[in-house]
Amino acid sequence: MSTETAEARPDGLSPSQTVGPFFHYGLTPGAAYGHVPVSVDGQVAAPGTPSEPIVLTGRVVDGAGDPVPDAMLEIWQADSDGRYAHPDDGRPRASNSFTGFGRSDTTAEGVYRFTTIKPGRVPGPGGREQAPHVLVAVFGRGMLKQLFTRIYFDDEASNAEDPILALVPAGRRPTLIARRDGDTFTLDIRLQGGDETVFFDV
Amino acid sequence: MSLVLPRSSTVAHPPSLHPAYTSTVLRAPREPLVLVPHTLTELTGPVYGQGKVRDSDADLTTQHAGEPQGERIIVTGRVLDEDGRPVPNALVELWQANAAGRYVHVRDQHPAPLDPNFTGAGRYLTGTDGRYRFTTVRPGAYPWRNHHNAWRPAHIHFSVFGPSFLSRLVTQMYFPGDPLFPFDPIFNSIPDEAARNRLVARFDLAVTQPEWALGYQFDIVLRGREATPTEEPHEH
Ligand SMILES: [Fe+2]
């Protein structure tokens, strides 16, 4: 077979490179670069989305325990019925307005923040339902590729039967479970060191 | 659903820890990653809406009152999956330094001039052919503080979405023949030379427009391919 054809199978993936320190005006322009259009931000659910509104927040810290002021988090989650706004989730959804996708940079204190809704339970491997969770990708200066982790919720009894949490050593599971205070769930992301966040090989 | 995301493909990526890039030393996890199956959560991902990206987002030379300084270029290519099939409706975002090697970013301290006619941010939503196309200026090399006399090769930052959240890619496009390649720990963090070279754009006279702009081709290959009939899309 010739490899010269236009439809040749690629030799491999395009490798990842760091997002670097200067991504903000391109990816999270916000008010600081008001003339740049915003693709997606930390407001995942518009006010009034018919579900339980929550705030997801926490700090990103490095191996020295210092805040990471130039990280970026992206999250992906189901709606409150546990359905994804994606054609491969063929189940009907109550509303099409919720995309389930958000992006937040970190502040000078390393803080990320999303306003969203509590997701529902979603199908898991072997027909077992997963506990409500949010998939997270962490980018940053000094990070050559994104790290994947999850955020679970401390008020969900179904965490005990979640098939993904079950694969995590019990002592490290708390690094994935956000703590509730009012409508705010807080979870720090520790890139390295004591209480290092569990990151997934996916 | 028939999307599969083989883990073996990710060998193309750099390791998280690459000590020559000193900022990785405190930001790379030390614990092993926990292997988990791909569930509906991992196999789906954001779908970006048509109509949210304007045509003008793709021309970085016309976003201000005047034209930016520098060498005008066209950068185009296809977003592909691992089978080589085009990825339609893929959001491509890019950002870059100006021709002098200075970012508009508030924290960039490089004493090179800002250009009042250049921001350096653009977006494109691919069509059914997976193709994107930007008009911009060639960015300059710039110094950084990783080590003595450290300079980044000229590059354009790319952010691309694919068929699933795991297809998500942030990378950098480089220019052919850059003399700074041997000295750049970020470029050289990619273990395989052939994989490194996939991040180097190709000059293309067919894309080049007479009396106007040089043309470069840069294809982007994302995780994900069609399952063969014997493959389970979910890795149970
Ligand atoms: Fe850069």
Short mmCIF file of C-alpha atoms and ligand atoms in Angstrom, two decimals:
data_model
loop_
_atom_site.label_atom_id
_atom_site.label_comp_id
_atom_site.label_asym_id
_atom_site.label_seq_id
_atom_site.Cartn_x
_atom_site.Cartn_y
_atom_site.Cartn_z
CA MET A 1 0.00 0.00 0.00
CA SER A 2 1.22 3.45 -0.82
CA THR A 3 1.53 5.83 2.11
CA GLU A 4 1.37 8.80 -0.24
CA THR A 5 -2.39 8.97 -0.46
CA ALA A 6 -4.24 11.88 1.11
CA GLU A 7 -6.22 9.51 3.30
CA ALA A 8 -3.19 7.70 4.72
CA ARG A 9 -3.54 6.63 8.30
CA PRO A 10 -1.60 9.08 10.49
CA ASP A 11 1.70 7.91 11.99
CA GLY A 12 0.48 8.82 15.46
CA LEU A 13 -1.09 11.49 17.61
CA SER A 14 0.00 15.08 17.64
CA PRO A 15 1.98 15.26 20.88
CA SER A 16 0.84 17.51 23.71
CA GLN A 17 2.74 20.63 24.74
CA THR A 18 2.26 22.85 27.75
CA VAL A 19 -0.41 25.53 27.72
CA GLY A 20 2.37 27.82 29.00
CA PRO A 21 2.03 30.88 31.22
CA PHE A 22 0.29 33.14 28.70
CA PHE A 23 -2.86 31.23 27.73
CA HIS A 24 -5.29 33.57 29.47
CA TYR A 25 -5.97 36.04 26.66
CA GLY A 26 -6.56 33.13 24.28
CA LEU A 27 -8.49 30.66 26.43
CA THR A 28 -9.82 32.47 29.50
CA PRO A 29 -9.88 36.13 28.41
CA GLY A 30 -12.60 37.27 30.82
CA ALA A 31 -12.69 40.92 31.70
CA ALA A 32 -8.93 41.41 31.46
CA TYR A 33 -9.05 40.98 27.67
CA GLY A 34 -12.59 42.08 27.05
CA HIS A 35 -12.20 42.35 23.26
CA VAL A 36 -11.42 38.62 22.88
CA PRO A 37 -14.50 36.41 22.42
CA VAL A 38 -15.09 33.82 25.15
CA SER A 39 -15.47 30.21 23.96
CA VAL A 40 -16.39 28.79 27.36
CA ASP A 41 -15.99 29.91 30.96
CA GLY A 42 -16.71 28.84 34.52
CA GLN A 43 -20.43 29.41 34.29
CA VAL A 44 -21.47 25.94 33.24
CA ALA A 45 -25.12 26.35 34.17
CA ALA A 46 -26.95 29.54 33.38
CA PRO A 47 -28.83 31.01 36.33
CA GLY A 48 -32.26 29.41 36.55
CA THR A 49 -31.24 26.03 35.10
CA PRO A 50 -33.85 23.70 36.58
CA SER A 51 -31.63 21.69 38.91
CA GLU A 52 -29.67 22.04 42.07
CA PRO A 53 -27.21 24.92 41.53
CA ILE A 54 -23.79 24.46 43.08
CA VAL A 55 -20.40 26.13 43.15
CA LEU A 56 -17.34 23.93 42.60
CA THR A 57 -14.15 25.51 43.83
CA GLY A 58 -10.76 24.83 45.36
CA ARG A 59 -7.08 25.57 45.08
CA VAL A 60 -4.50 24.03 42.78
CA VAL A 61 -1.22 23.57 44.68
CA ASP A 62 2.20 22.26 43.65
CA GLY A 63 4.64 19.86 45.26
CA ALA A 64 5.91 22.59 47.60
CA GLY A 65 2.37 23.34 48.74
CA ASP A 66 2.37 26.66 46.90
CA PRO A 67 -0.67 27.80 44.94
CA VAL A 68 -0.46 27.44 41.16
CA PRO A 69 -1.56 30.77 39.73
CA ASP A 70 -1.28 29.75 36.07
CA ALA A 71 -3.31 26.55 35.85
CA MET A 72 -6.52 25.96 33.94
CA LEU A 73 -9.25 23.42 34.66
CA GLU A 74 -11.81 22.09 32.25
CA ILE A 75 -14.76 20.05 33.48
CA TRP A 76 -17.23 17.73 31.75
CA GLN A 77 -20.35 16.45 33.44
CA ALA A 78 -23.81 15.06 32.97
CA ASP A 79 -27.02 16.94 33.71
CA SER A 80 -29.10 16.27 36.81
CA ASP A 81 -30.65 13.22 35.12
CA GLY A 82 -27.21 11.79 34.44
CA ARG A 83 -27.30 12.50 30.69
CA TYR A 84 -24.55 13.99 28.58
CA ALA A 85 -25.04 16.68 25.96
CA HIS A 86 -23.39 14.51 23.31
CA PRO A 87 -24.80 12.44 20.43
CA ASP A 88 -23.25 9.22 21.79
CA ASP A 89 -25.51 9.54 24.83
CA GLY A 90 -28.65 8.83 22.86
CA ARG A 91 -31.06 9.15 25.78
CA PRO A 92 -33.50 12.05 25.65
CA ARG A 93 -32.76 15.04 27.84
CA ALA A 94 -35.18 17.26 29.72
CA SER A 95 -33.41 20.40 28.47
CA ASN A 96 -30.84 21.09 25.79
CA SER A 97 -29.54 24.26 27.40
CA PHE A 98 -27.05 22.60 29.72
CA THR A 99 -23.78 21.79 27.92
CA GLY A 100 -21.96 20.25 30.89
CA PHE A 101 -18.68 21.84 29.85
CA GLY A 102 -16.75 24.54 31.71
CA ARG A 103 -13.32 26.16 31.86
CA SER A 104 -11.70 28.13 34.67
CA ASP A 105 -8.24 29.55 35.11
CA THR A 106 -6.76 29.89 38.58
CA THR A 107 -6.39 33.16 40.45
CA ALA A 108 -3.15 34.49 41.96
CA GLU A 109 -4.09 32.34 44.98
CA GLY A 110 -4.48 29.26 42.78
CA VAL A 111 -8.28 29.18 43.06
CA TYR A 112 -10.55 27.72 40.37
CA ARG A 113 -14.31 28.21 40.38
CA PHE A 114 -17.31 26.84 38.49
CA THR A 115 -20.98 27.59 38.86
CA THR A 116 -22.87 24.52 37.73
CA ILE A 117 -25.46 21.97 38.80
CA LYS A 118 -25.15 18.72 40.63
CA PRO A 119 -24.88 15.91 38.06
CA GLY A 120 -26.98 12.76 38.27
CA ARG A 121 -25.76 9.17 38.24
CA VAL A 122 -24.51 7.89 34.89
CA PRO A 123 -24.04 4.43 33.42
CA GLY A 124 -20.79 2.67 34.24
CA PRO A 125 -18.94 -0.48 33.29
CA GLY A 126 -20.79 -3.77 33.43
CA GLY A 127 -24.17 -2.10 33.83
CA ARG A 128 -23.23 -0.67 37.23
CA GLU A 129 -24.25 2.95 37.78
CA GLN A 130 -21.60 5.48 38.69
CA ALA A 131 -21.98 7.94 41.53
CA PRO A 132 -22.46 11.60 40.49
CA HIS A 133 -19.12 12.98 39.38
CA VAL A 134 -17.39 15.57 37.24
CA LEU A 135 -14.49 14.73 34.93
CA VAL A 136 -11.62 17.21 35.20
CA ALA A 137 -8.65 18.02 32.96
CA VAL A 138 -5.89 20.09 34.55
CA PHE A 139 -3.59 22.18 32.37
CA GLY A 140 -0.84 24.58 33.40
CA ARG A 141 2.56 26.08 32.92
CA GLY A 142 5.02 23.34 33.80
CA MET A 143 2.54 20.68 32.72
CA LEU A 144 3.47 19.08 29.40
CA LYS A 145 0.10 17.33 29.09
CA GLN A 146 -3.20 17.55 30.90
CA LEU A 147 -3.88 15.44 33.96
CA PHE A 148 -7.28 13.79 34.29
CA THR A 149 -9.06 13.47 37.61
CA ARG A 150 -12.64 13.40 38.90
CA ILE A 151 -14.64 15.30 41.48
CA TYR A 152 -17.18 13.36 43.57
CA PHE A 153 -19.53 14.80 46.20
CA ASP A 154 -19.36 14.02 49.92
CA ASP A 155 -23.15 13.94 50.36
CA GLU A 156 -23.67 11.06 47.93
CA ALA A 157 -24.18 7.64 49.52
CA SER A 158 -23.62 6.06 46.09
CA ASN A 159 -19.89 6.86 46.33
CA ALA A 160 -19.60 3.62 48.28
CA GLU A 161 -20.65 1.59 45.24
CA ASP A 162 -18.98 3.66 42.50
CA PRO A 163 -17.02 1.34 40.19
CA ILE A 164 -14.30 3.90 39.46
CA LEU A 165 -13.72 4.95 43.08
CA ALA A 166 -13.48 1.24 43.87
CA LEU A 167 -10.32 1.11 41.72
CA VAL A 168 -8.65 3.81 43.84
CA PRO A 169 -6.75 2.76 46.98
CA ALA A 170 -9.11 3.55 49.87
CA GLY A 171 -6.63 5.87 51.56
CA ARG A 172 -6.44 8.09 48.48
CA ARG A 173 -10.18 8.33 47.72
CA PRO A 174 -10.67 11.47 49.85
CA THR A 175 -8.53 13.38 47.32
CA LEU A 176 -11.43 12.98 44.87
CA ILE A 177 -14.37 13.90 47.12
CA ALA A 178 -15.46 17.52 47.45
CA ARG A 179 -16.83 18.70 50.79
CA ARG A 180 -20.16 20.47 50.96
CA ASP A 181 -20.79 23.77 52.74
CA GLY A 182 -24.16 25.24 51.78
CA ASP A 183 -24.31 25.24 47.98
CA THR A 184 -20.50 25.21 47.65
CA PHE A 185 -18.40 22.09 47.17
CA THR A 186 -14.67 22.51 47.79
CA LEU A 187 -11.84 20.28 46.63
CA ASP A 188 -8.16 21.18 46.34
CA ILE A 189 -6.07 19.69 43.54
CA ARG A 190 -2.61 18.72 44.77
CA LEU A 191 -0.39 18.10 41.78
CA GLN A 192 2.35 16.43 43.82
CA GLY A 193 3.38 15.42 47.31
CA GLY A 194 1.44 14.66 50.49
CA ASP A 195 -2.23 13.97 49.79
CA GLU A 196 -1.45 14.10 46.09
CA THR A 197 -4.65 14.08 44.05
CA VAL A 198 -5.41 10.82 42.29
CA PHE A 199 -4.91 11.25 38.57
CA PHE A 200 -6.19 8.68 36.13
CA ASP A 201 -4.59 6.70 33.36
CA VAL A 202 -7.33 6.96 30.78
CA MET B 1 -21.36 4.13 19.96
CA SER B 2 -18.23 2.97 18.21
CA LEU B 3 -15.51 5.32 19.41
CA VAL B 4 -12.42 3.73 20.93
CA LEU B 5 -9.48 5.55 22.52
CA PRO B 6 -6.49 3.20 22.71
CA ARG B 7 -4.14 4.09 25.54
CA SER B 8 -1.19 2.88 23.50
CA SER B 9 -1.49 5.93 21.24
CA THR B 10 -0.61 8.27 24.08
CA VAL B 11 3.04 7.21 23.93
CA ALA B 12 3.39 10.15 21.54
CA HIS B 13 2.99 12.59 24.44
CA PRO B 14 5.81 13.87 26.64
CA PRO B 15 6.09 12.58 30.20
CA SER B 16 4.68 14.87 32.90
CA LEU B 17 8.13 15.07 34.50
CA HIS B 18 10.87 16.41 32.23
CA PRO B 19 13.46 18.00 34.55
CA ALA B 20 15.12 20.00 31.76
CA TYR B 21 11.85 21.97 31.76
CA THR B 22 12.31 23.02 35.36
CA SER B 23 8.69 23.98 36.08
CA THR B 24 7.67 20.33 35.69
CA VAL B 25 9.67 19.31 38.77
CA LEU B 26 7.07 20.50 41.31
CA ARG B 27 4.03 20.05 39.07
CA ALA B 28 4.31 16.45 37.90
CA PRO B 29 2.56 13.80 40.02
CA ARG B 30 4.83 11.34 41.80
CA GLU B 31 2.18 8.71 42.47
CA PRO B 32 1.35 6.30 39.65
CA LEU B 33 -1.74 7.13 37.62
CA VAL B 34 -4.73 4.93 38.46
CA LEU B 35 -5.88 2.86 35.50
CA VAL B 36 -9.65 3.08 34.97
CA PRO B 37 -11.95 1.92 32.17
CA HIS B 38 -13.49 4.34 29.70
CA THR B 39 -17.09 4.98 30.65
CA LEU B 40 -19.72 7.13 28.99
CA THR B 41 -18.13 10.04 30.87
CA GLU B 42 -14.78 9.63 29.10
CA LEU B 43 -16.19 8.67 25.72
CA THR B 44 -18.31 11.79 25.35
CA GLY B 45 -17.25 15.41 25.37
CA PRO B 46 -18.27 18.96 24.61
CA VAL B 47 -19.93 19.71 21.30
CA TYR B 48 -19.28 23.27 20.26
CA GLY B 49 -22.16 25.07 18.60
CA GLN B 50 -22.19 26.44 15.07
CA GLY B 51 -22.64 30.18 14.96
CA LYS B 52 -20.60 30.92 18.06
CA VAL B 53 -17.41 31.41 16.06
CA ARG B 54 -17.28 34.38 13.70
CA ASP B 55 -15.37 34.39 10.42
CA SER B 56 -13.39 37.36 11.71
CA ASP B 57 -12.05 35.23 14.58
CA ALA B 58 -9.83 33.44 12.04
CA ASP B 59 -8.02 36.53 10.75
CA LEU B 60 -5.64 37.87 13.38
CA THR B 61 -4.46 40.64 11.03
CA THR B 62 -7.82 42.44 10.86
CA GLN B 63 -8.88 42.61 14.51
CA HIS B 64 -7.69 46.19 15.02
CA ALA B 65 -7.78 49.55 13.25
CA GLY B 66 -4.50 48.95 11.43
CA GLU B 67 -2.43 46.01 10.23
CA PRO B 68 0.05 44.32 12.55
CA GLN B 69 3.79 44.44 11.93
CA GLY B 70 5.51 41.31 10.70
CA GLU B 71 5.48 38.62 8.09
CA ARG B 72 1.91 37.77 7.11
CA ILE B 73 1.23 34.02 7.02
CA ILE B 74 -1.61 31.60 6.40
CA VAL B 75 -1.78 28.55 8.68
CA THR B 76 -4.15 25.80 7.60
CA GLY B 77 -4.55 22.10 8.15
CA ARG B 78 -6.97 19.34 9.02
CA VAL B 79 -8.06 18.04 12.39
CA LEU B 80 -7.98 14.24 12.05
CA ASP B 81 -8.72 11.22 14.19
CA GLU B 82 -6.36 8.26 14.48
CA ASP B 83 -7.87 6.68 11.37
CA GLY B 84 -7.08 9.82 9.39
CA ARG B 85 -10.72 10.79 9.15
CA PRO B 86 -11.57 14.50 9.36
CA VAL B 87 -13.03 15.73 12.65
CA PRO B 88 -15.89 18.11 11.82
CA ASN B 89 -17.14 20.85 14.16
CA ALA B 90 -13.85 20.81 16.06
CA LEU B 91 -13.19 24.03 17.92
CA VAL B 92 -9.63 25.19 17.24
CA GLU B 93 -8.33 28.02 19.41
CA LEU B 94 -4.90 29.57 19.01
CA TRP B 95 -2.80 32.23 20.68
CA GLN B 96 0.67 33.52 19.94
CA ALA B 97 3.28 36.21 20.44
CA ASN B 98 3.55 39.09 17.99
CA ALA B 99 6.28 39.40 15.35
CA ALA B 100 8.69 40.77 17.96
CA GLY B 101 8.18 37.79 20.27
CA ARG B 102 5.99 39.67 22.77
CA TYR B 103 2.67 38.41 24.11
CA VAL B 104 -0.12 40.87 24.81
CA HIS B 105 -0.42 39.03 28.15
CA VAL B 106 -0.20 41.32 31.19
CA ARG B 107 2.49 39.13 32.78
CA ASP B 108 4.84 39.05 29.76
CA GLN B 109 7.89 41.11 30.75
CA HIS B 110 10.00 40.57 27.60
CA PRO B 111 11.30 44.03 26.60
CA ALA B 112 10.13 43.75 23.00
CA PRO B 113 7.48 46.10 21.62
CA LEU B 114 3.78 45.41 21.85
CA ASP B 115 1.89 45.94 18.61
CA PRO B 116 -1.29 47.99 19.02
CA ASN B 117 -2.68 46.21 15.97
CA PHE B 118 -2.13 42.67 17.19
CA THR B 119 -3.74 40.68 19.99
CA GLY B 120 -2.77 37.22 18.80
CA ALA B 121 -5.88 35.18 19.63
CA GLY B 122 -8.08 33.36 17.11
CA ARG B 123 -10.72 30.65 16.75
CA TYR B 124 -12.05 28.40 14.04
CA LEU B 125 -14.74 25.72 13.89
CA THR B 126 -13.81 23.02 11.37
CA GLY B 127 -16.21 22.08 8.59
CA THR B 128 -17.06 18.59 7.38
CA ASP B 129 -13.57 18.30 5.86
CA GLY B 130 -11.97 18.90 9.27
CA ARG B 131 -10.06 21.85 7.87
CA TYR B 132 -9.21 25.08 9.69
CA ARG B 133 -7.52 28.18 8.29
CA PHE B 134 -6.02 31.22 10.00
CA THR B 135 -4.38 34.37 8.71
CA THR B 136 -1.84 35.82 11.13
CA VAL B 137 1.76 37.00 11.36
CA ARG B 138 4.75 34.83 12.06
CA PRO B 139 5.50 35.03 15.80
CA GLY B 140 8.99 35.92 16.99
CA ALA B 141 11.19 33.80 19.22
CA TYR B 142 11.25 34.96 22.84
CA PRO B 143 13.43 34.46 25.91
CA TRP B 144 12.34 32.69 29.09
CA ARG B 145 13.99 31.99 32.41
CA ASN B 146 14.19 28.20 32.37
CA HIS B 147 18.00 28.28 32.11
CA HIS B 148 20.73 30.71 31.07
CA ASN B 149 20.10 32.21 27.63
CA ALA B 150 16.93 30.19 27.10
CA TRP B 151 14.85 31.04 24.03
CA ARG B 152 11.68 29.41 22.78
CA PRO B 153 11.58 28.57 19.08
CA ALA B 154 8.88 30.50 17.27
CA HIS B 155 5.56 28.76 17.91
CA ILE B 156 1.81 29.13 17.87
CA HIS B 157 -0.21 27.65 20.74
CA PHE B 158 -3.13 25.45 19.65
CA SER B 159 -6.11 24.16 21.66
CA VAL B 160 -8.30 21.59 19.92
CA PHE B 161 -11.43 19.62 20.80
CA GLY B 162 -12.20 16.22 19.33
CA PRO B 163 -14.88 13.56 19.56
CA SER B 164 -14.44 12.98 23.31
CA PHE B 165 -13.11 14.72 26.40
CA LEU B 166 -10.06 12.44 26.17
CA SER B 167 -9.37 13.67 22.63
CA ARG B 168 -8.74 17.14 23.99
CA LEU B 169 -5.32 18.45 22.93
CA VAL B 170 -3.29 21.51 23.78
CA THR B 171 -0.10 21.76 21.78
CA GLN B 172 2.25 24.09 19.92
CA MET B 173 3.00 24.46 16.22
CA TYR B 174 6.58 25.15 15.20
CA PHE B 175 8.17 26.43 11.99
CA PRO B 176 10.45 24.35 9.78
CA GLY B 177 14.20 24.67 10.23
CA ASP B 178 14.17 26.64 13.47
CA PRO B 179 17.76 26.81 14.80
CA LEU B 180 16.45 26.83 18.39
CA PHE B 181 15.03 23.28 18.25
CA PRO B 182 18.09 21.55 19.75
CA PHE B 183 18.05 23.87 22.76
CA ASP B 184 14.36 23.86 23.66
CA PRO B 185 13.40 21.52 26.54
CA ILE B 186 9.68 21.85 25.78
CA PHE B 187 10.01 20.70 22.16
CA ASN B 188 12.49 18.01 23.21
CA SER B 189 10.25 16.72 26.01
CA ILE B 190 8.57 14.65 23.27
CA PRO B 191 10.55 11.40 23.37
CA ASP B 192 10.19 10.31 19.76
CA GLU B 193 11.79 12.35 16.99
CA ALA B 194 9.10 11.49 14.45
CA ALA B 195 6.44 12.61 16.94
CA ARG B 196 8.32 15.87 17.56
CA ASN B 197 8.42 16.53 13.86
CA ARG B 198 4.63 16.19 13.65
CA LEU B 199 4.50 19.53 15.48
CA VAL B 200 6.58 21.24 12.79
CA ALA B 201 4.42 22.88 10.13
CA ARG B 202 5.22 22.33 6.47
CA PHE B 203 5.78 25.27 4.14
CA ASP B 204 3.35 24.93 1.24
CA LEU B 205 3.69 26.96 -1.93
CA ALA B 206 0.15 25.93 -2.90
CA VAL B 207 -1.22 27.64 0.22
CA THR B 208 1.09 30.64 -0.26
CA GLN B 209 -0.72 33.56 -1.88
CA PRO B 210 1.22 35.63 -4.45
CA GLU B 211 2.04 39.16 -3.34
CA TRP B 212 0.32 38.48 -0.02
CA ALA B 213 1.31 35.74 2.45
CA LEU B 214 3.41 32.61 2.97
CA GLY B 215 1.40 29.43 3.58
CA TYR B 216 1.94 26.63 6.09
CA GLN B 217 0.17 23.29 6.52
CA PHE B 218 -0.26 21.82 10.00
CA ASP B 219 -2.45 18.73 10.47
CA ILE B 220 -3.52 17.83 14.01
CA VAL B 221 -4.18 14.19 14.96
CA LEU B 222 -6.42 13.58 17.99
CA ARG B 223 -7.19 10.50 20.08
CA GLY B 224 -10.08 8.38 18.93
CA ARG B 225 -10.89 5.99 16.14
CA GLU B 226 -13.70 3.82 14.92
CA ALA B 227 -14.02 0.48 16.68
CA THR B 228 -13.55 -2.59 14.51
CA PRO B 229 -16.40 -5.11 14.73
CA THR B 230 -14.45 -7.26 17.19
CA GLU B 231 -13.75 -4.38 19.56
CA GLU B 232 -15.90 -3.34 22.45
CA PRO B 233 -16.14 0.46 22.52
CA HIS B 234 -16.18 0.32 26.32
CA GLU B 235 -13.10 -1.20 27.89
CA HIS B 236 -14.79 -3.19 30.59
FE FE C 1 4.46 30.53 24.01
#
